CSV table of C-alpha atoms in Angstrom, one decimal:
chain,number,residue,atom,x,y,z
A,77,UNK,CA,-3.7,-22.3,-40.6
A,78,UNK,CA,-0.7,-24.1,-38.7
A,79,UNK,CA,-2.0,-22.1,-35.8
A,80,UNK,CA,-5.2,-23.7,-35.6
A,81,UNK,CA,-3.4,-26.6,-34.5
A,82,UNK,CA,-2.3,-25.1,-31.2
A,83,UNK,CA,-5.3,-23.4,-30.5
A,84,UNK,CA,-7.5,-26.1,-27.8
A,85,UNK,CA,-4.7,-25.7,-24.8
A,86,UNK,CA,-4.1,-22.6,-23.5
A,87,UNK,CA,-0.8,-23.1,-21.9
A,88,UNK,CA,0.8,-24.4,-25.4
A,89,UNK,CA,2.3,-21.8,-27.7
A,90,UNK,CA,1.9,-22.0,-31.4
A,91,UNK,CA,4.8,-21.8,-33.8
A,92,UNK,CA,4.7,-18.2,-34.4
A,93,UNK,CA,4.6,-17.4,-30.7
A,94,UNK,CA,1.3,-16.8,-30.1
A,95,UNK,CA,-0.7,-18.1,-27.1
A,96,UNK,CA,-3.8,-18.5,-29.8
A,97,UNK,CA,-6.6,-18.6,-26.2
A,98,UNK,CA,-5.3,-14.8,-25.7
A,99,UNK,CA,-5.8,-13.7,-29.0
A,100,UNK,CA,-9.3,-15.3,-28.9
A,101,UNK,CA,-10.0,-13.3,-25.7
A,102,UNK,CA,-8.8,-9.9,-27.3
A,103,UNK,CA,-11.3,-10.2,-29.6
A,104,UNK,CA,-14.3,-11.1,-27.3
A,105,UNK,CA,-13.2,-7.7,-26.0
A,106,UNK,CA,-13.4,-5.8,-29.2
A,107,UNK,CA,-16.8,-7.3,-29.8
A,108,UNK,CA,-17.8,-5.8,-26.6
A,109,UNK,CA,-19.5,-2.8,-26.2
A,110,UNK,CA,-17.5,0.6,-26.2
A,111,UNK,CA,-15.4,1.7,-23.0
A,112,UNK,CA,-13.3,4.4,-22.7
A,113,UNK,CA,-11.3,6.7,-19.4
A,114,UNK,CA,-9.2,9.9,-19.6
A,115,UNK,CA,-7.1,11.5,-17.2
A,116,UNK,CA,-7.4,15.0,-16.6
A,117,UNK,CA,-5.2,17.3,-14.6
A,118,UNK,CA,-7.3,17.0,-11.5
A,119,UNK,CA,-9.1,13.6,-11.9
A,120,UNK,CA,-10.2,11.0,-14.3
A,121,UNK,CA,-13.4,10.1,-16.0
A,122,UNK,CA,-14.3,6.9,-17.4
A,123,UNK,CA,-17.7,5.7,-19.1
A,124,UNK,CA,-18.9,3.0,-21.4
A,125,UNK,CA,-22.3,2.3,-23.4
A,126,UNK,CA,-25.0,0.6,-21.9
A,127,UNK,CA,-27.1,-1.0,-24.8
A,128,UNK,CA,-29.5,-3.2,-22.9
A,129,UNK,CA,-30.9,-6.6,-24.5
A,130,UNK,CA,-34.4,-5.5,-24.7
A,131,UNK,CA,-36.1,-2.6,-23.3
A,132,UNK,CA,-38.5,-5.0,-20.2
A,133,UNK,CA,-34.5,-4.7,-18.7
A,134,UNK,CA,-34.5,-2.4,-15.7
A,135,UNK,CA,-31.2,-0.6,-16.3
A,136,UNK,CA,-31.3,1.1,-12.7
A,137,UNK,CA,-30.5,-2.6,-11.7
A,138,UNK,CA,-27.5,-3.0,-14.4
A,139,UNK,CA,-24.2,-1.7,-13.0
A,140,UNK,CA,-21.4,-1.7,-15.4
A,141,UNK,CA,-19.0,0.7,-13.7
A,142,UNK,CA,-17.8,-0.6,-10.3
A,143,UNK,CA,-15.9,0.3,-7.2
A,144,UNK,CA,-13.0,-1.5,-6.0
A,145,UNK,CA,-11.9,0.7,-3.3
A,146,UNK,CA,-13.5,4.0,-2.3
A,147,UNK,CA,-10.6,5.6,-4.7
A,148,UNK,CA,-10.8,3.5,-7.5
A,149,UNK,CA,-13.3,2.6,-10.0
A,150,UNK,CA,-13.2,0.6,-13.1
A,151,UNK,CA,-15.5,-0.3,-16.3
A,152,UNK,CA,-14.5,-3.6,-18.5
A,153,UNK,CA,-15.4,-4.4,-22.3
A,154,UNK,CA,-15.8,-7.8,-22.9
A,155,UNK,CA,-18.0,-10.4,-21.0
A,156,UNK,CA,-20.0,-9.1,-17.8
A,157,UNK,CA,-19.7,-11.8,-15.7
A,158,UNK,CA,-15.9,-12.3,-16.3
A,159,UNK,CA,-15.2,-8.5,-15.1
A,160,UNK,CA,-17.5,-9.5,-12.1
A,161,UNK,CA,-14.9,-11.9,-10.9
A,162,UNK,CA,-12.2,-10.4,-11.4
A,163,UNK,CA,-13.5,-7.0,-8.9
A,164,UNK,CA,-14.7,-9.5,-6.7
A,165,UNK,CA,-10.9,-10.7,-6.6
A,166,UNK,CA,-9.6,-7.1,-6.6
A,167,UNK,CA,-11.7,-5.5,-3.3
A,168,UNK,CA,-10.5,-8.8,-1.8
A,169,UNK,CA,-6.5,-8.0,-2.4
A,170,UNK,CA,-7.3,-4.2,-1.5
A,171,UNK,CA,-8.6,-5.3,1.9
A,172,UNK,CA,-6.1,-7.3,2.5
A,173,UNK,CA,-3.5,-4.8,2.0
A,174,UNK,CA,-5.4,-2.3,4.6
A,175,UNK,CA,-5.0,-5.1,7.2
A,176,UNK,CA,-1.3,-5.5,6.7
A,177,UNK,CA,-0.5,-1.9,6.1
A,178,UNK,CA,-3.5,0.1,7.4
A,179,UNK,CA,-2.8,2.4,4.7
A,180,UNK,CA,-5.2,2.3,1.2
A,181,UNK,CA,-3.6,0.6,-1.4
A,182,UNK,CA,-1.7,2.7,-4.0
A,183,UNK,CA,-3.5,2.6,-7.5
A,184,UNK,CA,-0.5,1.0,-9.5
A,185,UNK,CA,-0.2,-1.8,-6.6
A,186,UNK,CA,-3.8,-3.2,-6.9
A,187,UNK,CA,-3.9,-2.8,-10.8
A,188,UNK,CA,-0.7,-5.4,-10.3
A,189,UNK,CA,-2.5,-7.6,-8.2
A,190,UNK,CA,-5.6,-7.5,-11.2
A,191,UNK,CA,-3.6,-8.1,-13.7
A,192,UNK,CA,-1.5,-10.8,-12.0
A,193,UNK,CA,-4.9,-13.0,-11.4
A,194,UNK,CA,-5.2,-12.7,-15.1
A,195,UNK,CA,-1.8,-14.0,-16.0
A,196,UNK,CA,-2.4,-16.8,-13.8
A,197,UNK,CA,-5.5,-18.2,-15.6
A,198,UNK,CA,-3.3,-18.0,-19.1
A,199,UNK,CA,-0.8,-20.6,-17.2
A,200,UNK,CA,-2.8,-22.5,-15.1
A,201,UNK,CA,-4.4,-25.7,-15.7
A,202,UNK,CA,-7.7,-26.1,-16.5
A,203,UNK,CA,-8.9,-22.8,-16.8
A,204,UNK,CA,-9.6,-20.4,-19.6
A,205,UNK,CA,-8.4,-16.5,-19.8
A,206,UNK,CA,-10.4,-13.7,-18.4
A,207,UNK,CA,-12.8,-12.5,-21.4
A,208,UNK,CA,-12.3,-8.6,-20.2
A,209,UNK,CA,-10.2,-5.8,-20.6
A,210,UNK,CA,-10.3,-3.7,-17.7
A,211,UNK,CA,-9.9,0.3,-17.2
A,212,UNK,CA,-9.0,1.0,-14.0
A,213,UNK,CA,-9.6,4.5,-12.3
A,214,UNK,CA,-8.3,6.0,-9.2
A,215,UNK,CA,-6.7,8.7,-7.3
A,216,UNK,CA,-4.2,8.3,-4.8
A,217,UNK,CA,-0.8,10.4,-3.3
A,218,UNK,CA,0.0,10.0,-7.0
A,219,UNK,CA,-2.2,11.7,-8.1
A,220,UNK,CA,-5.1,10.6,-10.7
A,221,UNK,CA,-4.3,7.6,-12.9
A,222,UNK,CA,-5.6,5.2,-15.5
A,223,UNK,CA,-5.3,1.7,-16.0
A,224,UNK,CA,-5.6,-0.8,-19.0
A,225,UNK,CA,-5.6,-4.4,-18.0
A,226,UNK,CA,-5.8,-6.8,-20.9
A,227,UNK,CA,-6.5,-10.8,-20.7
A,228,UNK,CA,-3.3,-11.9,-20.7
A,229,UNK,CA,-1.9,-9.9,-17.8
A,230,UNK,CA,-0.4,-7.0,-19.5
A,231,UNK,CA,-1.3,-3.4,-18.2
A,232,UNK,CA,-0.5,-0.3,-19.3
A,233,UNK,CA,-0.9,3.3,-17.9
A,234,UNK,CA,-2.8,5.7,-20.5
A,235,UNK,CA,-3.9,9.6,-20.5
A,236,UNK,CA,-6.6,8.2,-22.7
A,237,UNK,CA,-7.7,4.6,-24.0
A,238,UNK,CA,-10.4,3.1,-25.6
A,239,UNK,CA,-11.6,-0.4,-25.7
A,240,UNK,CA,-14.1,-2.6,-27.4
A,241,UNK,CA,-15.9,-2.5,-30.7
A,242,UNK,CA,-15.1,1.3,-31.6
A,243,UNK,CA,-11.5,1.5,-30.5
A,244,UNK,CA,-9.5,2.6,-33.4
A,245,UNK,CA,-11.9,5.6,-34.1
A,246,UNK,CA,-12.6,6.5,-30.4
A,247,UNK,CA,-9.0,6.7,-30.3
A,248,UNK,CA,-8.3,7.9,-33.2
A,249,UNK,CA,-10.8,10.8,-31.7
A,250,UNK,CA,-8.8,10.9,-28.4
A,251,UNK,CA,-6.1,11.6,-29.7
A,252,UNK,CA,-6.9,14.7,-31.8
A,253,UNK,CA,-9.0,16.3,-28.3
A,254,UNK,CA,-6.6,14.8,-25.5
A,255,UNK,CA,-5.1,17.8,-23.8
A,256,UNK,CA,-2.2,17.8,-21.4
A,257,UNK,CA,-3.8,20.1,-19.0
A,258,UNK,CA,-7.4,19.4,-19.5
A,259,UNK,CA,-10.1,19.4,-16.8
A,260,UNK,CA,-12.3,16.8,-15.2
A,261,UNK,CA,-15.4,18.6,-17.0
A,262,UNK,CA,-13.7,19.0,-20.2
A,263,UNK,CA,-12.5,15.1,-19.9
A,264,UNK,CA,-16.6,14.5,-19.4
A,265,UNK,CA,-17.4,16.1,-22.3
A,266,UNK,CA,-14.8,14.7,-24.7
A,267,UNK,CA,-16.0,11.2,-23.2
A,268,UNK,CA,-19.5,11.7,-24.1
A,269,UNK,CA,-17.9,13.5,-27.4
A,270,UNK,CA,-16.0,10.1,-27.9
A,271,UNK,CA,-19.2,8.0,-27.0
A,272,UNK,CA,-21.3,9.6,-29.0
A,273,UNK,CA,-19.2,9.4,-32.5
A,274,UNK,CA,-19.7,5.4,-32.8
A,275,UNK,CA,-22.9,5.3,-30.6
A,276,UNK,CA,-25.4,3.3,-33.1
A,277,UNK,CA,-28.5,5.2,-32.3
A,278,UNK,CA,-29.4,8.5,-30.2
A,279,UNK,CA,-27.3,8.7,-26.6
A,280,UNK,CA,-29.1,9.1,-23.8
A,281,UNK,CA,-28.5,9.4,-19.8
A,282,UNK,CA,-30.1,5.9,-20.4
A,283,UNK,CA,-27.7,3.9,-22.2
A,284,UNK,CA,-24.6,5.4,-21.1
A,285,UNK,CA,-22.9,5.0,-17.9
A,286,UNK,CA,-20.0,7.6,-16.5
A,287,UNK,CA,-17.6,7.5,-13.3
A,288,UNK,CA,-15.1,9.8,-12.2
A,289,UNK,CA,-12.8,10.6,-9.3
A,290,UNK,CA,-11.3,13.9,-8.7
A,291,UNK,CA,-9.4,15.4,-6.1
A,292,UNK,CA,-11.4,14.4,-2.9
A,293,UNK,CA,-10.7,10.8,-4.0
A,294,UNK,CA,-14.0,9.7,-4.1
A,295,UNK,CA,-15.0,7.5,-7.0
A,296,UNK,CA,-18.7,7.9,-7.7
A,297,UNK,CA,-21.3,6.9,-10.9
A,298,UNK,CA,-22.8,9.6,-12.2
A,299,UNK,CA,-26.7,9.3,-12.1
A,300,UNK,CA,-29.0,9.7,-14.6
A,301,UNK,CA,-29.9,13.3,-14.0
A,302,UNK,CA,-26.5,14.6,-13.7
A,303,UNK,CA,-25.3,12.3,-16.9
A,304,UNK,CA,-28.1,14.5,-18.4
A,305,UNK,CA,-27.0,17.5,-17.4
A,306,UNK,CA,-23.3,17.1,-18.8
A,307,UNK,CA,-25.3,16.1,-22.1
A,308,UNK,CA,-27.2,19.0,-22.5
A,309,UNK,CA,-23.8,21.1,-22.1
A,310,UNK,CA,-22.2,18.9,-25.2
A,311,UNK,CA,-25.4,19.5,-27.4
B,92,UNK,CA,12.8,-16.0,35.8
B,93,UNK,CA,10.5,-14.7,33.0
B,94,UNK,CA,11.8,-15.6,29.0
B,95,UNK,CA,11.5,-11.8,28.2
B,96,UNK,CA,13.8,-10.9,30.9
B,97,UNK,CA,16.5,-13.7,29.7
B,98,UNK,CA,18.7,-12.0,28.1
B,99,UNK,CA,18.1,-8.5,30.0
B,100,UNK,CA,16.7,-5.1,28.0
B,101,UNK,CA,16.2,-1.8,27.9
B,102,UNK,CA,15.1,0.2,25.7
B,103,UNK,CA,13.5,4.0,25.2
B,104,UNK,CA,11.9,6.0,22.6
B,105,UNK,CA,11.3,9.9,23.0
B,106,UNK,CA,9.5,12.5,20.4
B,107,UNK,CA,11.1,16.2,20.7
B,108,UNK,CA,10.9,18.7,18.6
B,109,UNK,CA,10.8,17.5,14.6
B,110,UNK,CA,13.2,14.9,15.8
B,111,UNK,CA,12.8,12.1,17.7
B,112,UNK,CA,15.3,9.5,19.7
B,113,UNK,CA,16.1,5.9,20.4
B,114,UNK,CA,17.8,4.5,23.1
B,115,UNK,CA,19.4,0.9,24.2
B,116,UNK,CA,21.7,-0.6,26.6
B,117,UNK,CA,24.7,-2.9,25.4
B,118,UNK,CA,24.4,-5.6,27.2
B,119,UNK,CA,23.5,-9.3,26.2
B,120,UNK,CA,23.2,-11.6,29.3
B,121,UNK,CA,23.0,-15.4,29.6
B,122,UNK,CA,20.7,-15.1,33.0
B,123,UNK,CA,23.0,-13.4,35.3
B,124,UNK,CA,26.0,-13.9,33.1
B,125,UNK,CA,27.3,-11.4,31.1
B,126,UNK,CA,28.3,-12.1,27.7
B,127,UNK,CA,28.5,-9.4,25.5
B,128,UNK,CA,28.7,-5.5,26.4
B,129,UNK,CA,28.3,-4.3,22.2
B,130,UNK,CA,25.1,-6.1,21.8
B,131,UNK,CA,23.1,-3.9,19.2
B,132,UNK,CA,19.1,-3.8,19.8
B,133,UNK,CA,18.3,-0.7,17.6
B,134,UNK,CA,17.9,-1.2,14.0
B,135,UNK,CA,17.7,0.8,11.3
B,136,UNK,CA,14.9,0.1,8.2
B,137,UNK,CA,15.6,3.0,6.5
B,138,UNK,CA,16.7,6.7,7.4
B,139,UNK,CA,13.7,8.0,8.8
B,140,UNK,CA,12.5,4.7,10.4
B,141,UNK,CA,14.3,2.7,13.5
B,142,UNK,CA,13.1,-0.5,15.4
B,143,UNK,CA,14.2,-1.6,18.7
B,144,UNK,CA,13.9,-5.5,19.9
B,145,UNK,CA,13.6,-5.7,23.4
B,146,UNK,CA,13.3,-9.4,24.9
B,147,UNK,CA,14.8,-12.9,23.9
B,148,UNK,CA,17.7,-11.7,21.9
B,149,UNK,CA,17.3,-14.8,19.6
B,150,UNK,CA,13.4,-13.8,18.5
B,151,UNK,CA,14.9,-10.4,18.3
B,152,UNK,CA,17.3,-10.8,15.5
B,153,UNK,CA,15.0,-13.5,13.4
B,154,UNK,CA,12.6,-10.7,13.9
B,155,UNK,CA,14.8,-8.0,12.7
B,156,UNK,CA,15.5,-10.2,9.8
B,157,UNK,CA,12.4,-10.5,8.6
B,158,UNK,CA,11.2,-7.3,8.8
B,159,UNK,CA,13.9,-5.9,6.9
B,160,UNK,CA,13.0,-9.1,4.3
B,161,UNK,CA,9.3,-8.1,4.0
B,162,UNK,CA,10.4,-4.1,3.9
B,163,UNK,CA,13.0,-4.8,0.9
B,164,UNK,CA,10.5,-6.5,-0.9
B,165,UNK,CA,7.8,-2.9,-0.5
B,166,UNK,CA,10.6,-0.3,-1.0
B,167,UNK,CA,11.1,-2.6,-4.5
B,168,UNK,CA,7.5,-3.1,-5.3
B,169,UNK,CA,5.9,0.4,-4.1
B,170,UNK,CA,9.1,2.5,-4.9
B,171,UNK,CA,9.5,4.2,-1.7
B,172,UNK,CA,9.8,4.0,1.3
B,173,UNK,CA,7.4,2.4,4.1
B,174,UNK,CA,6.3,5.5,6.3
B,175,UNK,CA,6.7,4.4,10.4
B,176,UNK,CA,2.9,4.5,10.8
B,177,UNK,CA,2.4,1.5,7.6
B,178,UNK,CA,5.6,-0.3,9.2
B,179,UNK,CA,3.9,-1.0,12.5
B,180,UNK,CA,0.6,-1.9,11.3
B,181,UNK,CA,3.5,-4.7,9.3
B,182,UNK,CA,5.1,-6.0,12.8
B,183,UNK,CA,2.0,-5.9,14.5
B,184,UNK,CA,0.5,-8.1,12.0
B,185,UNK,CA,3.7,-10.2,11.4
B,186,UNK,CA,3.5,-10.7,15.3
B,187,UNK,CA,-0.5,-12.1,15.9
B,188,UNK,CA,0.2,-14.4,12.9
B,189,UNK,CA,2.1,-16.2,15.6
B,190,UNK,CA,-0.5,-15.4,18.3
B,191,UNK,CA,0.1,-19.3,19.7
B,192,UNK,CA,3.6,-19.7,19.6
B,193,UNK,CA,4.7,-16.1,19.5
B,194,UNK,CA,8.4,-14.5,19.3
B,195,UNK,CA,9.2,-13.2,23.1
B,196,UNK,CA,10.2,-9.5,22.1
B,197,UNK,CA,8.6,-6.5,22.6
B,198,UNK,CA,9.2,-3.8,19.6
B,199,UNK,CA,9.8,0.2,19.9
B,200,UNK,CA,9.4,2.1,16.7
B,201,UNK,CA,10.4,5.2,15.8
B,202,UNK,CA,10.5,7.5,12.5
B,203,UNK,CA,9.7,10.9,11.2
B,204,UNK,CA,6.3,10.0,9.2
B,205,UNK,CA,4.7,13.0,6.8
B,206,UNK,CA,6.0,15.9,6.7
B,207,UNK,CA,8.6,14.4,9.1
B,208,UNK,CA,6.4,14.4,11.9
B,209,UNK,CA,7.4,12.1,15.1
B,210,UNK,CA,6.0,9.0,15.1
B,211,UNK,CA,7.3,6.8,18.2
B,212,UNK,CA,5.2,3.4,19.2
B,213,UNK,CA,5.3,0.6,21.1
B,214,UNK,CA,3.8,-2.9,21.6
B,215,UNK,CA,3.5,-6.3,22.9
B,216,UNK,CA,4.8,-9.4,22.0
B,217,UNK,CA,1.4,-10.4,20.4
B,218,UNK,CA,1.5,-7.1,18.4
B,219,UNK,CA,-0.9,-4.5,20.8
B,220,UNK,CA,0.2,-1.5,19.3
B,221,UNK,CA,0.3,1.0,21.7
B,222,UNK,CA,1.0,4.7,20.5
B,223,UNK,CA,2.5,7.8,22.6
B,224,UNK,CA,3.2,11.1,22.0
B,225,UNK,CA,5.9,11.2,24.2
B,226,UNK,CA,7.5,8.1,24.5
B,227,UNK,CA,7.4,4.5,25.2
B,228,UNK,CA,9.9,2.0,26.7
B,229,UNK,CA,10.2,-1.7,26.6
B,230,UNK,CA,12.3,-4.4,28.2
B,231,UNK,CA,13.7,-6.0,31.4
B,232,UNK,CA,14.2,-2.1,32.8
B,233,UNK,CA,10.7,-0.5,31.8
B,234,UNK,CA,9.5,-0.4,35.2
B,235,UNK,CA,12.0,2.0,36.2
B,236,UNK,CA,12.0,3.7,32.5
B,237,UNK,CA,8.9,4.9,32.7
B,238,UNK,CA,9.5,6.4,36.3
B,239,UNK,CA,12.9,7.8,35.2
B,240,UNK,CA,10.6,8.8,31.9
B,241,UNK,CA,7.7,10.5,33.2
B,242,UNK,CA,9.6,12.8,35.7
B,243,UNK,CA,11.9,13.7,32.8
B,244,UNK,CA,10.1,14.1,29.6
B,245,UNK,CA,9.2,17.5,28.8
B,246,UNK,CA,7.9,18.4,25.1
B,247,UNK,CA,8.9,19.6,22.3
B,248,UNK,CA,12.7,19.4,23.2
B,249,UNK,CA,15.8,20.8,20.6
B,250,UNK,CA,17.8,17.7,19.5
B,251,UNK,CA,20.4,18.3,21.8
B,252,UNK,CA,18.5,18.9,25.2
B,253,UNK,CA,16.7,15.9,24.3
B,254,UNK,CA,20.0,13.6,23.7
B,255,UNK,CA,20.6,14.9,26.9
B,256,UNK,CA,17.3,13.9,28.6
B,257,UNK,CA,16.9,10.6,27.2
B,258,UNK,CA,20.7,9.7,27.9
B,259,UNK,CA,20.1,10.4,31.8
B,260,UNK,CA,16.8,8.7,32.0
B,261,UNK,CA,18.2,5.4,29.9
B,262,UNK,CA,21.2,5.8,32.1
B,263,UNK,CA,19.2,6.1,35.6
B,264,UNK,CA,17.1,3.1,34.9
B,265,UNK,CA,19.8,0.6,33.8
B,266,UNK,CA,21.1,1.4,36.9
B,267,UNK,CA,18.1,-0.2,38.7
B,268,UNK,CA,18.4,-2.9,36.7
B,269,UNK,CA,20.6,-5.7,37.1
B,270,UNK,CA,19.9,-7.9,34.1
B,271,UNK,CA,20.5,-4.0,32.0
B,272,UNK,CA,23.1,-2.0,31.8
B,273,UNK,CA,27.0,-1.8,30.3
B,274,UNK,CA,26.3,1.5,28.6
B,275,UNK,CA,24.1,2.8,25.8
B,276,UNK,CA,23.0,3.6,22.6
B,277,UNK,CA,21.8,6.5,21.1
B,278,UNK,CA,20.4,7.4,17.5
B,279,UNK,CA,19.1,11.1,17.6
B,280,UNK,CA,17.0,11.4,14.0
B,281,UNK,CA,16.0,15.1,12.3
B,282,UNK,CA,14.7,15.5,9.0
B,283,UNK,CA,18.0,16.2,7.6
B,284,UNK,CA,20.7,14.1,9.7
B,285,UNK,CA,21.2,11.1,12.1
B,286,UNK,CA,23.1,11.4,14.9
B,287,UNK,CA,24.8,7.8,16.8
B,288,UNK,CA,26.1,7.8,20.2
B,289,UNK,CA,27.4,5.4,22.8
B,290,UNK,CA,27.4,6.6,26.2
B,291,UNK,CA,29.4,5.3,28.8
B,292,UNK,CA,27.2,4.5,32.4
B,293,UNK,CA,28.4,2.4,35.0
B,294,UNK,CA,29.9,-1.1,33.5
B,295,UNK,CA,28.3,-3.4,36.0
């Protein structure tokens, strides 16, 4: 492949166009485990699968889905420690705009910010692109919205994405049950719904995690009990 | 004599009634020389948000220039407009970042913030914001503002009683005033219009 050529430095295009370090990174996302995040008319959900290494793992101590502000949350697919830096990066930016502005940053202002670090490690020297792609959450004066972030900077806002090693059929599913005017509890249930159609083995409150802000713009993680609960109701 | 009274100041804000008004005097001294009796210290950011330099004229404009710089930039990143609250939290922290060396002028900001409710502040040249309900003054005249002020205000005013009050208490002050005076200006700001004036006091 004349690609192949071009594909050690990051910052040199190939022939074709193609920066051949981001294409590599898009697929360590879709090897990663399943994410998805729709936005209902009064909030938005997101959740991902949780399959732990082994079972000695204490998945109480695991934490996929994260905060970066009190109003938005965000859950990656790709590598785990990548998606780390990047909301380390993120809560840093979002403080920084309280101290200027003493206001809380708008959602679409801090997923710029995100995806902006990104771009910079596709052009920068010595670095490698961010293995993640990251759905990001929140609820401001706006109103609910929903992020995708991709490695090599690009974002995009979506009523309903999927990410990972299931994507085309979870969105494929999305797109037959994504309603307009749907609820936050309906959006729960066509999550798990989603989850649960490429889920290799039986779903539990275990293996899945799910966050969701409505409108008192508080993003929180469901616990166990409660993911429970919302499973029972999609049985 | 003191750097912020080099050029000579005054300047008023007053909250009425769903409106709110800024007031100035016109002239620009060199010590006790006059040298220009248009000089503008009220600026406009956008229409429901004005900022008022009191101090060394010079800091005063690079000021003003900045500010409007940094608020370009917002209105084109965050598509709207920066509410008064969010755009003194920005000059207060575009002030301390000179905390050692810092510009010798003394803001007054006014605006109509949610649901176009009053918002009038003040603060020092090292960006203390202070915030009033009622108003705030600033400048080489604020001594005698904030007497003329205090015995004046009343709340909630109509837009035209409190032209009116504002006007005579700007007016009275100057008077005291040597290094202030040559006239005023006046923006009166409602939801839906903005009103400019220039009053004429005594040209001395």
């Amino acid at each position: 492949m004349g690609d192949s050529q071009y594909s050690f430095s990051l910052t040199t295009f190939s022939p074709s166009g193609k920066l051949v370090q981001i294409e590599h990174a898009l697929m360590a996302v879709g090897s990663g485990q399943t994410s998805l995040g729709i936005k209902a008319a009064n909030g938005v959900v997101i959740a991902t699968e949780k399959k732990l290494p082994s079972i000695l793992v204490d998945e109480a101590s695991v934490q996929k889905i994260q905060l970066m502000t009190p109003n938005i949350g965000v859950v990656y697919s790709g590598m785990g420690p990548d998606s780390r830096v990047l909301v380390r990066k993120s809560r840093k930016q979002a403080q920084q705009y309280y101290r200027l502005y003493k206001e809380t940053i708008p959602v679409t202002q801090l997923v710029r910010e995100t995806a902006t670090v990104m771009q910079e490690f596709t052009q920068s020297g010595g670095v490698r692109p961010f293995g993640v792609s990251l759905l990001i959450a929140g609820f401001d004066d706006s109103g609910p919205q929903l992020y995708q972030v991709d490695p090599s900077g690009s974002y995009f806002s979506w009523k309903a994405s999927a990410m990972g090693k299931n994507v085309s059929n979870a969105k494929t599913f999305l797109e037959k049950r994504y309603t307009e005017d749907m609820e936050l509890d309906d959006a729960v249930h066509t999550a798990l719904l989603t989850l649960k159609e490429g889920f290799e083995g039986q779903i539990s409150s275990k293996n899945i995690e799910i966050g969701l802000i409505s409108t008192d713009r508080k993003f929180r993680v469901l616990t166990p009990a409660e993911i429970e609960d919302y499973l029972a109701e999609v049985e | 004599m003191s750097i912020f009274e080099y050029n000579g100041s005054a300047l008023v804000a007053m909250v009425g009634k769903n409106c709110f008004a800024i007031a100035s005097d016109r002239r620009l001294g060199v010590q006790l020389q006059t040298v220009a009796t248009d000089f503008r210290r009220i600026y406009r950011i956008h229409d429901k948000v004005y900022i008022g330099l009191s101090g060394l004229a010079t800091d005063a404009q690079t000021l003003y220039q900045r500010l409007v710089f940094r608020h370009k930039l917002y209105q084109l990143r965050e598509e709207r407009d920066m509410k008064p609250e969010t755009f003194a939290s920005l000059v207060s922290a575009i002030l301390y970042e000179k905390r050692f060396g810092p510009y010798f002028c003394q803001p007054v900001i006014a605006g109509l913030g949610g649901d176009d409710q009053p918002f009038i502040c003040t603060m020092d040249c090292l960006g203390a914001k202070e915030l009033a309900k009622d108003f705030v003054v600033s400048g080489s005249a604020s001594e005698s503002l904030y007497g003329a002020c205090e015995s004046m205000y009343k709340p909630d005013m109509e837009p035209e009683e409190l032209f009116e009050n504002i006007s005579q208490a700007l007016l009275a002050s100057v008077d005291r005033d040597c290094l202030s005076g040559w006239g005023g200006h006046v923006f009166l700001v409602t939801p839906t219009e903005v009103q400019e004036r220039t009053l004429k006091g005594r040209m001395d």
